[in-house]
PDB file of C-alpha atoms in Angstrom:
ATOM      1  CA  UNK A   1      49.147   5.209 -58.989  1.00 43.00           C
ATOM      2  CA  UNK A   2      46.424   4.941 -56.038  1.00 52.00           C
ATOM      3  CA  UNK A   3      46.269   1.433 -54.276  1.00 65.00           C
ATOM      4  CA  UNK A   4      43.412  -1.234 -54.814  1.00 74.00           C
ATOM      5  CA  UNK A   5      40.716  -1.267 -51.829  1.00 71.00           C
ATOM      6  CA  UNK A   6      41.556  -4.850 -52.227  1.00 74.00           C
ATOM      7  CA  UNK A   7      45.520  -4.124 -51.364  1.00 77.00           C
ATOM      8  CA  UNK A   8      44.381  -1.505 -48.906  1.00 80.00           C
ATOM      9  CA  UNK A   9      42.322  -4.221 -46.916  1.00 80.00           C
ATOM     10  CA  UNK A  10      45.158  -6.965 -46.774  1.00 81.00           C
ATOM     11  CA  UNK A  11      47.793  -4.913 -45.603  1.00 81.00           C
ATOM     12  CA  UNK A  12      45.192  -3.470 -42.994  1.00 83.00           C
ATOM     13  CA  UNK A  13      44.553  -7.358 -42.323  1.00 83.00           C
ATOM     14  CA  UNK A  14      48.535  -8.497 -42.149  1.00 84.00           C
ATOM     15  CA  UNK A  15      48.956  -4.939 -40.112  1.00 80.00           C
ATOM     16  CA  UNK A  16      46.150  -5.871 -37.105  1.00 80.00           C
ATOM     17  CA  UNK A  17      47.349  -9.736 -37.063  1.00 78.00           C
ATOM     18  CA  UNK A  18      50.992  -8.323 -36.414  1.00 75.00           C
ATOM     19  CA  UNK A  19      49.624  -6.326 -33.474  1.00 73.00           C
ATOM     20  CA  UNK A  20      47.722  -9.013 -32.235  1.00 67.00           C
ATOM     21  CA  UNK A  21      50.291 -11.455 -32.431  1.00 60.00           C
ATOM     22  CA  UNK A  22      53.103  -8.984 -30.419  1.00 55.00           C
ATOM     23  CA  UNK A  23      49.954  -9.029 -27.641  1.00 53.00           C
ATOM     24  CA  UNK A  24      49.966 -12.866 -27.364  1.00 51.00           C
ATOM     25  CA  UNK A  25      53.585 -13.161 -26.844  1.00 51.00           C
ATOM     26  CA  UNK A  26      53.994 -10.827 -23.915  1.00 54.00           C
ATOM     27  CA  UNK A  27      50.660 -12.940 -22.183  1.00 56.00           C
ATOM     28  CA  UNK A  28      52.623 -16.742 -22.980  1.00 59.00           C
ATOM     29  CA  UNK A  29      55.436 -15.120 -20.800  1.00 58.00           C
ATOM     30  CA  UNK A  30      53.612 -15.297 -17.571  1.00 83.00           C
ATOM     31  CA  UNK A  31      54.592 -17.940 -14.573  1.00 89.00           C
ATOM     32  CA  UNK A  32      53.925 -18.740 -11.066  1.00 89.00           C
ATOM     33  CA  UNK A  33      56.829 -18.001  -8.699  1.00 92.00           C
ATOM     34  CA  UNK A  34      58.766 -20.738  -8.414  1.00 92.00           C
ATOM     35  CA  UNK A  35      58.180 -21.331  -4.512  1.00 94.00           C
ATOM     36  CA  UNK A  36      54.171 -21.681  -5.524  1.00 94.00           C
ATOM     37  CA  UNK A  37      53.671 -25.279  -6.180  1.00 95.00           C
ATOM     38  CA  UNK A  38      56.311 -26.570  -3.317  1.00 96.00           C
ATOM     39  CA  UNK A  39      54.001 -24.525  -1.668  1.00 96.00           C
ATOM     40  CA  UNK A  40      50.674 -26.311  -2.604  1.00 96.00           C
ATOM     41  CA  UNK A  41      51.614 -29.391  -2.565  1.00 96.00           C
ATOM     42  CA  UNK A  42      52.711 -28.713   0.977  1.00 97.00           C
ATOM     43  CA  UNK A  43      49.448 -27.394   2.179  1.00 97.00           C
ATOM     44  CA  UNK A  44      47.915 -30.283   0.441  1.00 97.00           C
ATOM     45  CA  UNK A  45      49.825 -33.176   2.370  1.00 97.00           C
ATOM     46  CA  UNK A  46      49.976 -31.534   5.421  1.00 97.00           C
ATOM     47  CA  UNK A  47      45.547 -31.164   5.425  1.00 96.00           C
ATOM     48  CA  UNK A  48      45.952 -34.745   4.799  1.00 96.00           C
ATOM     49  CA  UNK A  49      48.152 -35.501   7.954  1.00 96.00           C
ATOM     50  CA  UNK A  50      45.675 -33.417   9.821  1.00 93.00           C
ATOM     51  CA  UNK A  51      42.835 -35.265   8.563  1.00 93.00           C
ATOM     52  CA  UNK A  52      43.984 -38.384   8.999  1.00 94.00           C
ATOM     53  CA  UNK A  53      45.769 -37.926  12.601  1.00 92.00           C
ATOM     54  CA  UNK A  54      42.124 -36.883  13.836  1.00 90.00           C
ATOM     55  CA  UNK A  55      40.127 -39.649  12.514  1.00 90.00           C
ATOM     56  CA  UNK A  56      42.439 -41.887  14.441  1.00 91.00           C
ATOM     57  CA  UNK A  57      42.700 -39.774  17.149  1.00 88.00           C
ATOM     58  CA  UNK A  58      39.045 -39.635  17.442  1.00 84.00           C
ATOM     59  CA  UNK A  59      39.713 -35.695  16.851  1.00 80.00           C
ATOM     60  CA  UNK A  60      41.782 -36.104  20.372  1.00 81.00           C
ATOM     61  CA  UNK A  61      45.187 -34.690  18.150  1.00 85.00           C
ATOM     62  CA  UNK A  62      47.491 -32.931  16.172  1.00 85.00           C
ATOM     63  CA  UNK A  63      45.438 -29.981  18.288  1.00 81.00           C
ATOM     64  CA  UNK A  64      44.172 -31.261  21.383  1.00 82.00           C
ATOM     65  CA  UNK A  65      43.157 -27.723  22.216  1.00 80.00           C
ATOM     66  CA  UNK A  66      40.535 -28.336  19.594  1.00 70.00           C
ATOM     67  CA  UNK A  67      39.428 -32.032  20.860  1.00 71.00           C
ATOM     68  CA  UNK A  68      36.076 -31.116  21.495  1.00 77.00           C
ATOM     69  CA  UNK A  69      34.303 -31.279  18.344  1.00 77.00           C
ATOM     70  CA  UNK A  70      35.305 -31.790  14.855  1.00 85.00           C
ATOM     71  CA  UNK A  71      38.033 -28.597  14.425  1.00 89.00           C
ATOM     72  CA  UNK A  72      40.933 -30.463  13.759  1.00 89.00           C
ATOM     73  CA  UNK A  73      39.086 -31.928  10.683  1.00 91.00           C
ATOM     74  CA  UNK A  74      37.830 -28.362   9.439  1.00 92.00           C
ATOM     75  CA  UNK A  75      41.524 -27.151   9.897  1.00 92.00           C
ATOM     76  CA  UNK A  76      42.943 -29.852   7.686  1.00 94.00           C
ATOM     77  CA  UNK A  77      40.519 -29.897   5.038  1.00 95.00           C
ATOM     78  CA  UNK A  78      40.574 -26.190   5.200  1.00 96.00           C
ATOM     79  CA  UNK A  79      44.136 -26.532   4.349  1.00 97.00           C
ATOM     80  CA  UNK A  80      43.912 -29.052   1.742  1.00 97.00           C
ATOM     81  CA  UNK A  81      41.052 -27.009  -0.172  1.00 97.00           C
ATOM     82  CA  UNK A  82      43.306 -23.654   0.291  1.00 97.00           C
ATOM     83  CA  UNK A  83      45.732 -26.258  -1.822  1.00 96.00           C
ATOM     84  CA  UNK A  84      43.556 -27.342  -4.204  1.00 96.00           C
ATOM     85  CA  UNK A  85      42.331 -23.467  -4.896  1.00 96.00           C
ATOM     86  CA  UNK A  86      45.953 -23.088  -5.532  1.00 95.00           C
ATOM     87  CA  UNK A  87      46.195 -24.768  -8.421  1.00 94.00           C
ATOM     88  CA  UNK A  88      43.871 -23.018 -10.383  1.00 94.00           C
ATOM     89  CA  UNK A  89      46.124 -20.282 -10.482  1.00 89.00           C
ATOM     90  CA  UNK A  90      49.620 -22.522 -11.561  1.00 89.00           C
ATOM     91  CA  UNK A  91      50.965 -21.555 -14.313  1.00 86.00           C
TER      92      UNK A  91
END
């Protein structure tokens, strides 16, 4: 008693949607490390100290190696984009 084409294609159907399901699951299983976003946040805040410590500094501290010109502001908002960039890869 030979099959339908139409019974042929479903089970084809049910048989790729079972495949593609099993894929799905093993992707929904992925996370970040759980010291990542301690981590972020951290560089964040501490880009924000930096920032903030030179404007009222006049760029004299946290690094007054780096007084003469604007460093200490590229090293904190270096560190506070290096935090933001983070967070595109949280999961």
């Amino acid at each position: 008693m030979p099959e339908s084409k139409k019974r042929r294609k479903v089970v084809d159907r049910e048989a790729t949607k079972a495949r593609t399901s099993s894929k799905k699951v093993e992707k929904v299983d992925q996370h970040s490390p759980r010291w990542y976003a301690p981590l972020m946040v951290t560089l964040a805040i501490i880009g924000l100290i930096i920032v903030v410590t030179a404007y009222v500094t006049n760029g004299g501290y946290p690094f007054p190696f780096f007084s003469n010109g604007n460093y200490n502001l590229f090293i904190g908002i270096g560190l506070m984009l290096i935090g933001f960039l983070m967070t595109m890869g949280w999961k």
